[in-house]
Coordinates of C-alpha atoms and ligand atoms in Angstrom, one line a residue:
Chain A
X974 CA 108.8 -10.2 -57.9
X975 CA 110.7 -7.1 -59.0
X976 CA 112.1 -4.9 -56.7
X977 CA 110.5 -1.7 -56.2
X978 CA 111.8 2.0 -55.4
X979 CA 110.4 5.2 -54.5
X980 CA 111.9 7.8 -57.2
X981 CA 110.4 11.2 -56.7
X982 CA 108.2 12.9 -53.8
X983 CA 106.2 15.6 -53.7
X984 CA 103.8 17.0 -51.4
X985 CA 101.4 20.6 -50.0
X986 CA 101.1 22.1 -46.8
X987 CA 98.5 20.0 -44.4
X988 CA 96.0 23.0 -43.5
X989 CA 93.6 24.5 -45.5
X990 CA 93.4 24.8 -49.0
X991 CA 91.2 27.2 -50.7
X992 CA 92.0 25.0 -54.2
X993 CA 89.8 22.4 -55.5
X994 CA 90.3 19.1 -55.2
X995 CA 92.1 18.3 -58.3
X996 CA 94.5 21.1 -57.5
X997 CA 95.5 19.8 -54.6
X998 CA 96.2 16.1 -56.1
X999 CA 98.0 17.8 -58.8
X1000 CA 100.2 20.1 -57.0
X1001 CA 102.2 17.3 -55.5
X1002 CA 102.4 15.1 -58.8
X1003 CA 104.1 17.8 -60.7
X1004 CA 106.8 18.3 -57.4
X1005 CA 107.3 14.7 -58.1
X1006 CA 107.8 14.9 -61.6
X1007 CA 110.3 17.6 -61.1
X1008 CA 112.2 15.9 -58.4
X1009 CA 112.9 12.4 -60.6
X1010 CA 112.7 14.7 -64.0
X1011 CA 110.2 12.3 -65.7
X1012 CA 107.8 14.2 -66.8
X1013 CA 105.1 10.8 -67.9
X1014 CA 104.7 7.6 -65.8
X1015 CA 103.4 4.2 -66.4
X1016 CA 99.5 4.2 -64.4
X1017 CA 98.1 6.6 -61.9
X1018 CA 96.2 5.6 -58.6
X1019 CA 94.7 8.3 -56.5
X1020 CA 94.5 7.8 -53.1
X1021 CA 90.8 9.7 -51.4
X1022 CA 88.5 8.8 -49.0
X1023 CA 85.8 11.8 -49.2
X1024 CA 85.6 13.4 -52.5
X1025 CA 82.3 12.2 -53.1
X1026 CA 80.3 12.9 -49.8
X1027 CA 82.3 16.4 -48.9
X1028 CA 83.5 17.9 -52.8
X1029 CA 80.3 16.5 -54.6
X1030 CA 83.3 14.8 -57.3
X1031 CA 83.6 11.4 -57.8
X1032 CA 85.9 9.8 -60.8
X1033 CA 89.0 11.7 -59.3
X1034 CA 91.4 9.8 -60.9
X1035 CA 90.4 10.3 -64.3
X1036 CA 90.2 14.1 -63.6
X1037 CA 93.6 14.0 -62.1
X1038 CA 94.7 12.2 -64.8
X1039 CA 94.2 14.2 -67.8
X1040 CA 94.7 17.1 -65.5
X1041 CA 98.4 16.2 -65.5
X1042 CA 98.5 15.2 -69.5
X1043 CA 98.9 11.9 -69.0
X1044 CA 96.1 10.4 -71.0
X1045 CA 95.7 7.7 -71.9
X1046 CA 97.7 5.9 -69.2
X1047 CA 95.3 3.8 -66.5
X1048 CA 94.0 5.3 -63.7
X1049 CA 92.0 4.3 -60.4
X1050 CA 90.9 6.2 -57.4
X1051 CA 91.6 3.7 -54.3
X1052 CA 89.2 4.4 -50.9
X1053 CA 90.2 2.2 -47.8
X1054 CA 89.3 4.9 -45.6
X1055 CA 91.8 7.1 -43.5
X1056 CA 94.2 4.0 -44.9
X1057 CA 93.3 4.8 -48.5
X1058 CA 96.9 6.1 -48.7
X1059 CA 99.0 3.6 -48.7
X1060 CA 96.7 1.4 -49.5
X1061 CA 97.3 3.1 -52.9
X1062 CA 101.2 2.3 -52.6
X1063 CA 100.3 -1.0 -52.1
X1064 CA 98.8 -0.9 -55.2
X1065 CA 101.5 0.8 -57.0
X1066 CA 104.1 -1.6 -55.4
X1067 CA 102.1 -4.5 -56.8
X1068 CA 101.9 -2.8 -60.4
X1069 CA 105.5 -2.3 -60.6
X1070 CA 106.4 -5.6 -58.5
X1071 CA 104.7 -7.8 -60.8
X1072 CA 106.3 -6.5 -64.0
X1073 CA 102.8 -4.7 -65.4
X1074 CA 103.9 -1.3 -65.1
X1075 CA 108.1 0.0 -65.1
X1076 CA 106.8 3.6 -63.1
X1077 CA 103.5 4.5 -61.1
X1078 CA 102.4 7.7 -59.6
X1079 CA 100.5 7.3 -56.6
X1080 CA 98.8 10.5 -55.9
X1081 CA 96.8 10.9 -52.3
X1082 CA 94.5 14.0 -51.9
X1083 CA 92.2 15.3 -49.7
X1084 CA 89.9 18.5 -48.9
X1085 CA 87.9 18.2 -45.8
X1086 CA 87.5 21.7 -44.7
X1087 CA 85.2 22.7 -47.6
X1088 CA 82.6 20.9 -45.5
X1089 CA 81.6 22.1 -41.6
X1090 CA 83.5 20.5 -38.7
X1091 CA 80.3 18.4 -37.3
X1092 CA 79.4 17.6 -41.0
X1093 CA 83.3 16.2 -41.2
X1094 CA 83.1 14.7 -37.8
X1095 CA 79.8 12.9 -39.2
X1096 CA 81.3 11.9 -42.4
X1097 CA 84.2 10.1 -40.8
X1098 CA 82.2 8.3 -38.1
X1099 CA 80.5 6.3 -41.1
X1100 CA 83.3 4.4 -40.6
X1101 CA 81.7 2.7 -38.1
X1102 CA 78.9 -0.3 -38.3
X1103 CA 76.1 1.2 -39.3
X1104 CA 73.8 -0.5 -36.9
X1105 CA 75.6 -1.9 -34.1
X1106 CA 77.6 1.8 -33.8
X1107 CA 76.6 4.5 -35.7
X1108 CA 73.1 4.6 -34.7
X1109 CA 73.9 5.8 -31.2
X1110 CA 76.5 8.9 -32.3
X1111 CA 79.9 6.4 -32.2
X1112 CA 82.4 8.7 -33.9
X1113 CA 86.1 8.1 -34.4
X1114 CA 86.9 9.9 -31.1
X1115 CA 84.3 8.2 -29.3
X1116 CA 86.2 4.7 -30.0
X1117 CA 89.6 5.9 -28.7
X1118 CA 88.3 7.5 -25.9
X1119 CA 86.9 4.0 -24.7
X1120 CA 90.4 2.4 -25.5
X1121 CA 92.2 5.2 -23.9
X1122 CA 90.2 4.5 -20.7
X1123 CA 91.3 0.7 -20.9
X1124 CA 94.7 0.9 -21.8
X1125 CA 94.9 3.6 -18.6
X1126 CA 93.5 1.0 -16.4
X1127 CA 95.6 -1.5 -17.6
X1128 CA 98.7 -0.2 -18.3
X1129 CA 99.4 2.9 -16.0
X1130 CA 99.5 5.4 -19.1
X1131 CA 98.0 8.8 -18.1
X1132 CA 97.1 12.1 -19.4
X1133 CA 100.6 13.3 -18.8
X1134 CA 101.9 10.6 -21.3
X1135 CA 99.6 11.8 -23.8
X1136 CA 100.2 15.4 -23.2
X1137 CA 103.5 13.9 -23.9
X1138 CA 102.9 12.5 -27.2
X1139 CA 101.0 16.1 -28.4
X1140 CA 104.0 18.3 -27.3
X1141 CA 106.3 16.1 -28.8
X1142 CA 104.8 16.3 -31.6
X1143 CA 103.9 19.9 -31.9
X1144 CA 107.7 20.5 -31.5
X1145 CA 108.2 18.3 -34.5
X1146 CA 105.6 20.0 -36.9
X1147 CA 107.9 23.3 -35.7
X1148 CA 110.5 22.5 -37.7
X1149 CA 108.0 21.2 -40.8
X1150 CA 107.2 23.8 -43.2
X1151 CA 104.3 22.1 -44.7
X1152 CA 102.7 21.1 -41.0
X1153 CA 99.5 21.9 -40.0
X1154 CA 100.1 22.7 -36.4
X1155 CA 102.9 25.2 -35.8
X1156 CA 101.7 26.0 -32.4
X1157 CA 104.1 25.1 -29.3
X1158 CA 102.2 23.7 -26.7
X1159 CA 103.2 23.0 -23.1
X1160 CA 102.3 21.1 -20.3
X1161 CA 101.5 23.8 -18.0
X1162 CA 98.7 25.5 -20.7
X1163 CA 97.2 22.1 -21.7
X1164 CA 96.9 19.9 -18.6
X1165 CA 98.4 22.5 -15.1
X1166 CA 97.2 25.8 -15.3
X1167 CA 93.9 27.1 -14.1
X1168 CA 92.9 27.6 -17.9
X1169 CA 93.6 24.0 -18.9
X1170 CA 90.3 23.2 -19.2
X1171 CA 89.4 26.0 -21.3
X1172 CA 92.6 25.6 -23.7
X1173 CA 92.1 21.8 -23.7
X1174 CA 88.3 21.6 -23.0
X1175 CA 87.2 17.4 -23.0
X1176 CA 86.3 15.9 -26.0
X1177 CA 86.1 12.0 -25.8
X1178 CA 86.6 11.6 -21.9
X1179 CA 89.6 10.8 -21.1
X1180 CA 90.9 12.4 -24.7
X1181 CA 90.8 16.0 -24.7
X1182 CA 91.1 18.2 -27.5
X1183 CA 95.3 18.1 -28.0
X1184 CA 94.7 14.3 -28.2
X1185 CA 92.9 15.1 -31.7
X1186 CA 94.9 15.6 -35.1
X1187 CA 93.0 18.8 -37.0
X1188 CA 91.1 18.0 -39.5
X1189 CA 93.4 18.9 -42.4
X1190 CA 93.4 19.5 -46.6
X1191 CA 96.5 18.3 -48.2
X1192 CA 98.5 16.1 -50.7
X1193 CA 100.7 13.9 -51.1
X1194 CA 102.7 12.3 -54.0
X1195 CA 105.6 9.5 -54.9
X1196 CA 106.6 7.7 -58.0
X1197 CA 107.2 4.4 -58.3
X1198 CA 110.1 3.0 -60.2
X1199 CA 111.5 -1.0 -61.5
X1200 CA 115.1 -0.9 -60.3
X1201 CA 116.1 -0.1 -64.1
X1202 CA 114.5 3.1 -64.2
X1203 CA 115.7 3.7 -60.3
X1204 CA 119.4 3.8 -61.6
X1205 CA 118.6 6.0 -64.4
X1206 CA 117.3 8.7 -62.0
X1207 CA 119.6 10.8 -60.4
X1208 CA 118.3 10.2 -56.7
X1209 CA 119.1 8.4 -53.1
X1210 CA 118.0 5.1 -54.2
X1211 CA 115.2 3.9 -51.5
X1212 CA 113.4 0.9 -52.1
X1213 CA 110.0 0.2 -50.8
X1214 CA 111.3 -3.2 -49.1
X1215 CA 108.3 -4.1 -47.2
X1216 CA 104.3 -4.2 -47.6
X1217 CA 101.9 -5.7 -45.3
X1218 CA 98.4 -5.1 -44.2
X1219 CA 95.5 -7.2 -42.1
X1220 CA 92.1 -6.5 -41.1
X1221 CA 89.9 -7.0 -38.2
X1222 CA 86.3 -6.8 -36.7
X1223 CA 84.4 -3.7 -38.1
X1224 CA 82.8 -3.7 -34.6
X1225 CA 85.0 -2.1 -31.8
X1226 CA 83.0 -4.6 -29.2
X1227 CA 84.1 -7.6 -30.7
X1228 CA 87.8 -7.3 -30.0
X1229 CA 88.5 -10.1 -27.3
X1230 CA 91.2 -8.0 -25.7
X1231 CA 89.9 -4.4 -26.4
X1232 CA 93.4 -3.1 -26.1
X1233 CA 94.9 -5.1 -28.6
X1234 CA 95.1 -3.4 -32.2
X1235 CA 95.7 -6.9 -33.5
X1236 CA 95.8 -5.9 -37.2
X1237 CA 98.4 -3.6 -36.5
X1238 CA 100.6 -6.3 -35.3
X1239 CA 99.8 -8.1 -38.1
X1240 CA 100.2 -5.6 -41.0
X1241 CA 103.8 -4.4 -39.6
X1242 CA 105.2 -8.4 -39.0
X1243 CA 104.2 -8.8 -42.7
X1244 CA 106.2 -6.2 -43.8
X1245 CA 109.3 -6.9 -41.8
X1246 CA 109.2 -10.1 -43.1
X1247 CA 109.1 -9.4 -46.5
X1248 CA 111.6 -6.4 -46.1
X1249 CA 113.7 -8.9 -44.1
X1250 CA 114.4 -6.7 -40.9
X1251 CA 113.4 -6.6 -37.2
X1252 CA 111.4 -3.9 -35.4
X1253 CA 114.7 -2.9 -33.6
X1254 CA 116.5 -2.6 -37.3
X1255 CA 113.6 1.0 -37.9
X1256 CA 115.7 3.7 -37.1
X1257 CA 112.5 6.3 -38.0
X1258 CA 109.1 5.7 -37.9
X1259 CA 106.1 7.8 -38.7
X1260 CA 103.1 5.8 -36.4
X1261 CA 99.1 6.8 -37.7
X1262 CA 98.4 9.2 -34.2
X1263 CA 94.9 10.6 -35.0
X1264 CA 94.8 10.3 -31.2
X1265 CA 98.0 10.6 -29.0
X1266 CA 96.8 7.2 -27.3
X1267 CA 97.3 5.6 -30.8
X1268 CA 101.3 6.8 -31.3
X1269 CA 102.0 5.2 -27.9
X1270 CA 99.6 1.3 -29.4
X1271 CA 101.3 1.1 -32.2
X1272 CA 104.5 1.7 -31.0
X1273 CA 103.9 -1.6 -28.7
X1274 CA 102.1 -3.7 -31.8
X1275 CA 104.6 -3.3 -34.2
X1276 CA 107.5 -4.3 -31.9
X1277 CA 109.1 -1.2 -31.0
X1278 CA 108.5 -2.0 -27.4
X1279 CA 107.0 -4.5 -25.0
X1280 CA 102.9 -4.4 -24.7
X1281 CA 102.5 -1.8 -21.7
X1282 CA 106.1 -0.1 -21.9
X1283 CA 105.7 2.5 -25.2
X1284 CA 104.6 5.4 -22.6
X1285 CA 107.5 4.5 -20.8
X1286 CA 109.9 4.9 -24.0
X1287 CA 108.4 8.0 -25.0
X1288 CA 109.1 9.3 -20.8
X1289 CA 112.5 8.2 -21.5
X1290 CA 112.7 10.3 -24.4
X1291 CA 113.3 7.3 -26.7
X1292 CA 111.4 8.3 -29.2
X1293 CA 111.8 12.2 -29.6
X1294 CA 113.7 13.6 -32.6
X1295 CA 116.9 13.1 -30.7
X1296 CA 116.2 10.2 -29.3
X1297 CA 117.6 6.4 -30.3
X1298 CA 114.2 6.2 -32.2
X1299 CA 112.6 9.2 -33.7
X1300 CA 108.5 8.2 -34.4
X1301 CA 106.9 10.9 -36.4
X1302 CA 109.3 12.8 -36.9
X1303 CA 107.1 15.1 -39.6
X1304 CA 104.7 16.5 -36.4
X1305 CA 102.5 13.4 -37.1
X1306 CA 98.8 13.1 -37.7
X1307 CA 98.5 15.4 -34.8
X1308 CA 100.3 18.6 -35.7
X1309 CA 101.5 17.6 -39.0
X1310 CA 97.6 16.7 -40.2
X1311 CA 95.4 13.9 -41.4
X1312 CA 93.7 15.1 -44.6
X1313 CA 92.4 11.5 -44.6
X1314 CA 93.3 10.0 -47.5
X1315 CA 96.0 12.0 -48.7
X1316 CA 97.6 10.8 -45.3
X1317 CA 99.5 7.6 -45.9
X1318 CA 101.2 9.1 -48.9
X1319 CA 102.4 12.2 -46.8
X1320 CA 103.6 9.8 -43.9
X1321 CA 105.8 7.8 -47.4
X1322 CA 106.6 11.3 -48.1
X1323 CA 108.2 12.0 -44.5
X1324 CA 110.0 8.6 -44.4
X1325 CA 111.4 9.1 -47.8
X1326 CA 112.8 12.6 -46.9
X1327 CA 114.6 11.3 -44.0
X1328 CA 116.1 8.7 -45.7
X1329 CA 117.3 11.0 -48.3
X1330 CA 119.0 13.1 -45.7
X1331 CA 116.6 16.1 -46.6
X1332 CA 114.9 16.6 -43.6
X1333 CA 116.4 20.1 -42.6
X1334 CA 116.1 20.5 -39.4
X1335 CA 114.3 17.4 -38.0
X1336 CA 116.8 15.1 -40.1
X1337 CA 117.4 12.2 -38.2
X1338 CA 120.9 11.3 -38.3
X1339 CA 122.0 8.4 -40.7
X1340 CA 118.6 7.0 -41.0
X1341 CA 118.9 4.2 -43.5
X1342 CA 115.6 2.2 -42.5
X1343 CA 112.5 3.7 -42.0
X1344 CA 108.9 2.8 -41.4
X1345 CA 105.2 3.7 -41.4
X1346 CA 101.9 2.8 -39.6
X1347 CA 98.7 4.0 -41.8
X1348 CA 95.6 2.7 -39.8
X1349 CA 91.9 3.4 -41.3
X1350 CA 89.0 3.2 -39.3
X1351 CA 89.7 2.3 -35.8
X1352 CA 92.5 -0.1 -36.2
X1353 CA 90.3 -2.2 -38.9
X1354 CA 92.0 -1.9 -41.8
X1355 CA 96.2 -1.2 -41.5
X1356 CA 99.1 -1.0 -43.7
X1357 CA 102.5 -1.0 -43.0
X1358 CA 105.7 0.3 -45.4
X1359 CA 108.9 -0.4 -44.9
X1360 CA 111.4 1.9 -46.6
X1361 CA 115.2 0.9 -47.3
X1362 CA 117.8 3.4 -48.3
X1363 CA 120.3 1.5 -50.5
X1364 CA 124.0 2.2 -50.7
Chain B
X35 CA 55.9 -5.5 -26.4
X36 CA 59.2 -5.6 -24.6
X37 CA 62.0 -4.9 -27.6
X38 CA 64.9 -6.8 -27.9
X39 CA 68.2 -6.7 -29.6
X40 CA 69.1 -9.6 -31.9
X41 CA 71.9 -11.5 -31.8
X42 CA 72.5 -14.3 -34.5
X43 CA 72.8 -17.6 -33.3
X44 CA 74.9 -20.2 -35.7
X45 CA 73.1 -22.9 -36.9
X46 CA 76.2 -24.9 -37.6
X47 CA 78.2 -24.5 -33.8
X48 CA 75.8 -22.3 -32.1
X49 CA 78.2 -19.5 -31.3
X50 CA 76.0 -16.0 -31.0
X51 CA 77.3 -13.5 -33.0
X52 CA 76.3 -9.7 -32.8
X53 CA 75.9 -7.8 -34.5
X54 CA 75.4 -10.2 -37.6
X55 CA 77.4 -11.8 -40.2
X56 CA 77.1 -13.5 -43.2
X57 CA 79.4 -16.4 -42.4
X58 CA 80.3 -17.9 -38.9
X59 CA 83.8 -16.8 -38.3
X60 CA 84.4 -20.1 -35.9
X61 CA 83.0 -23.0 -38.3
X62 CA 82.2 -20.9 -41.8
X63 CA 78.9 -21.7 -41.4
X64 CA 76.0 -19.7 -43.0
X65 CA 72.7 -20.0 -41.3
X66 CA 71.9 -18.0 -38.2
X67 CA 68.9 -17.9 -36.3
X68 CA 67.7 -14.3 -34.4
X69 CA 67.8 -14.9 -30.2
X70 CA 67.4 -12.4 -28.1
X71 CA 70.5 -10.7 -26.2
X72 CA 70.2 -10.8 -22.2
X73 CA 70.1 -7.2 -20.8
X74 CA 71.7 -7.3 -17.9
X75 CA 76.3 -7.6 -17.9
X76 CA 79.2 -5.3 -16.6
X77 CA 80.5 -2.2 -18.0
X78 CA 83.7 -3.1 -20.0
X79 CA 84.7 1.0 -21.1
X80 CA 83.0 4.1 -21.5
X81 CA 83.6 8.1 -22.6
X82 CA 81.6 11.1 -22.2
X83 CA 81.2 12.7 -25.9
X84 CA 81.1 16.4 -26.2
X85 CA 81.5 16.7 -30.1
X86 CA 78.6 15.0 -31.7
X87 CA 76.4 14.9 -34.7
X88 CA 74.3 17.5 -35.6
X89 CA 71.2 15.8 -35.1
X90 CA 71.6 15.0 -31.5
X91 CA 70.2 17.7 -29.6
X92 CA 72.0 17.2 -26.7
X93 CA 75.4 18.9 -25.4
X94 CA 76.8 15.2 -24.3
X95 CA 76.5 11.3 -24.7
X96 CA 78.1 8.8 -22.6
X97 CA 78.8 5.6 -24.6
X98 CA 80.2 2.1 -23.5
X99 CA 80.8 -1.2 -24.2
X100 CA 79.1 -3.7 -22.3
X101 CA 79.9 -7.3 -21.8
X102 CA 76.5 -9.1 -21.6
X103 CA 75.6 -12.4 -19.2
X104 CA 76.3 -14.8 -22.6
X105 CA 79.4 -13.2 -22.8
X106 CA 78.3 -11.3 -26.5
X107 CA 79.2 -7.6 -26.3
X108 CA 77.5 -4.8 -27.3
X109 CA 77.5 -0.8 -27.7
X110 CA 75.1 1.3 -26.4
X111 CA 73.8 4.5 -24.7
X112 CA 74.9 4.8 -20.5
X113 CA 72.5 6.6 -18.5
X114 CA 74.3 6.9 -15.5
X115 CA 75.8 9.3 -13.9
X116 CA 79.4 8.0 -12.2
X117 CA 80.2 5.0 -14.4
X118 CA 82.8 2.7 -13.4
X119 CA 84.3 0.3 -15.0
X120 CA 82.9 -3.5 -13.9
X121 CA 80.0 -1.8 -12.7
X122 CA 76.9 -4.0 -13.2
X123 CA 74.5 -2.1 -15.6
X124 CA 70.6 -3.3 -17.0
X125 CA 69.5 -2.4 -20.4
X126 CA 66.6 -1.3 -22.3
X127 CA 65.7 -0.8 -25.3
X128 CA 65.1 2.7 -26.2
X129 CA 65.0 5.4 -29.1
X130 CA 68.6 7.0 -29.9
X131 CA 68.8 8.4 -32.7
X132 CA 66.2 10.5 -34.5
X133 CA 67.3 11.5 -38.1
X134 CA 64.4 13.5 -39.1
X135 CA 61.6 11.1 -39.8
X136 CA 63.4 7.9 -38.7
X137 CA 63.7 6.7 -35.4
X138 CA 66.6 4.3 -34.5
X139 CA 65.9 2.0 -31.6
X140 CA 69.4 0.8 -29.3
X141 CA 70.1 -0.6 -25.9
X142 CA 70.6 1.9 -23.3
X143 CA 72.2 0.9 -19.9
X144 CA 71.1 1.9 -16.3
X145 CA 73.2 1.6 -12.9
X146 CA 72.4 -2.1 -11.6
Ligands
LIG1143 ZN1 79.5 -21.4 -36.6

């Protein structure tokens, strides 16, 4: 297999978008363009998970695709859920990897906030098995509140530690133009004062409402490059080193060990593998925290820390912007944004930035490997990305 | 009638799976016969939901996972007021969702 590198980025502000759909997807491409100065590519995939249900448009690829000029080039729209993301750089890695394709632009876009919040909330709890979940009002929240119960009674994490995770980062998205969230939040007005409750009412007992990302518009782009047209391009060279992804039970309830995200494990052990590294050799990471609980999981599945210890690392401090590893590093899912699909493309986005040295502000300091988590349903369906900056 | 909840019992090694599946993840097998889930297990988790679908007309749910007597687990409706996790609960079946003409029968747990 040929080697594979990320050559140009591109991406909106998370929040919302009063453009349609296409727009948004295109926006991004055409930063990308700019950034690597081609100005055609190889194939197109398009990363969205709700286009049909909340934009009434289906076929977004081949809008996208003539939108930018680039007919008559292939183009497919990928849906694997809130995963759809880089489950669309998976595709584009494999294009380019197996020789089909020399450059592939892998678009992800979404726009939820044309819909209603409970219509949104509805649309992404048909995630969930239709007869063994949905039927009794299981929603995305729902599940992580029941895991966030568990892994409180069995590891000692509380709502301080995921107060933790939100401030953290909330701070982050601060220094992120294109965030969501720029809102500084503290401990005293989400979780001590007398008006706690009000400003962080319960949604998903124990998960209250700074334990939720927003619900978010956005998108997301990179190109895809062979390691001939890499050289040619005027850029930090950063090859996408590492792909891996694993599955498991649609049902929640079938887990044997409920607080085990098993396919999380097994999606970032692939791609350390195949990228060659160790957990300890990530020097940034941005981790899929739809729910605070979920930064502080994955953190422990992938390696980062021992099973039981990532609330303990993030205490420490070990994984604030300063700290000896920086996880999401962008504001995350939670102050960043999740436009769903658009999602794993933005976290590629992130990674690539640091790597580059780009990140302003919240650069982390000689990054040179960097990671990401992109999880879709609850913990069903994950992919993980390694990113290598090459000297 | 007393309702029941189905699992799927594998004709191959007889390992109940539920909800169903098309092929037995323990011996590939593909032939499952419907048996009837016990009722009665221990709470394994639970939340109290406060954002829910439109058409549930009521301001919260409590859901939880409960671990039957065969060991099979199973989501479903709490109607109980403290819940605790290990706490012994009984279910019956019961409406839980009504989307407009269509009712949607699911196991809903009481204290004991
Ligand atoms: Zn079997």
């Amino acid at each position: 297999m040929r080697d594979v590198y990320v050559i140009g980025i591109g991406i909106t502000s998370f929040s919302r978008l009063e453009y349609p759909l296409v727009e948004i997807a295109a926006y991004p491409a055409v930063m990308a363009m700019k950034d690597c100065g081609l100005s055609k590519v190889d194939h197109l995939f398009v990363a969205n998970m709700g286009a049909s249900r909340l934009n009434h448009q289906t076929g977004l690829a081949s809008a996208l695709v003539d939108h930018l000029s680039l007919t008559p080039v292939g183009a497919e729209t990928i849906e694997n859920g809130p995963a759809s993301g880089a489950s669309a750089i998976k595709a584009g890695w494999m294009a380019v990897a197996s020789g089909l394709h020399d450059t592939v632009m892998v678009v992800g876009a979404e726009r939820m906030r044309e819909a209603n919040n409970l219509e949104t909330t509805d649309f992404v709890a048909s995630l969930t098995h239709p007869l063994a979940e949905q039927i009794y009002g299981v929603t995305l929240p729902s599940l992580a509140g029941m895991f966030t119960r568990l892994y409180m009674e069995k590891y000692g994490v509380t709502s301080r530690h995921l107060a933790m995770v939100a401030i953290k980062n909330h701070n982050n998205a601060m220094l992120n133009k294109f965030a969501h969230l720029h809102e500084p939040i503290t401990l005293e007005g989400i979780l001590d004062s007398d008006d706690a409750l009000t400003n962080n009412p319960m949604v998903a007992d124990p998960l209250r409402f700074y334990d939720m990302c927003p619900v978010s518009d956005g998108g997301a782009c990179v190109i895809l490059a062979c390691a001939e047209v890499a050289k040619k391009v005027k850029r930090p060279l950063i090859r996408l080193a590492g792909v891996g992804q694993a599955t498991d039970t649609h049902c929640v309830h079938e887990r044997k060990e409920p607080t085990d995200l098993l396919a999380v494990r097994g999606a970032a052990a692939q791609s350390f593998k195949m990228a060659g590294i160790k957990p300890s050799d990530v020097q940034v990471a941005e981790l899929h925290d739809a729910f605070t609980i979920l930064e502080i999981a994955e953190s422990e599945e992938v390696g980062f820390f021992k099973k039981g210890q990532g609330h303990i690392a993030l205490e420490e401090g070990y994984t604030s912007l300063t700290g000896k590893l920086p996880i999401n590093p962008s504001g995350g899912l939670k102050a960043k944004g999740h436009p769903v699909g658009a999602t794993g493309v933005g976290q590629a986005h992130e990674i690539v930035t640091q790597l580059r040295g780009e990140a302003g502000e919240r650069q982390v300091k000689n990054a040179r490997v960097g990671f990401t988590v992109n999880f879709g349903g609850f913990g069903n369906n994950v992919v993980a990305l390694t990113f290598i900056k090459e000297k | 009638m007393e309702r029941h909840i189905l699992g799927y019992k594998c004709r191959g090694c007889g390992h109940v799976w539920y909800p169903n599946r098309a092929v037995c993840q323990d011996c590939r097998g593909t032939e499952f016969e419907p048996v009837p889930l016990p009722k009665t297990g221990k709470l394994l988790t639970f939340t109290v939901l406060h954002n829910l679908a439109v058409d549930f007309e009521v301001p919260s749910l409590t859901l939880g996972i409960v671990e039957l007597s065969n060991g099979n687990r199973i989501t479903g409706h709490l109607k109980i007021d403290q819940p605790k996790i290990g706490m012994k609960v009984t279910g019956k079946v019961e409406p839980v969702r009504q989307v407009g003409y269509h009712t949607s029968y699911g196991m809903v747990f009481y204290k004991g």
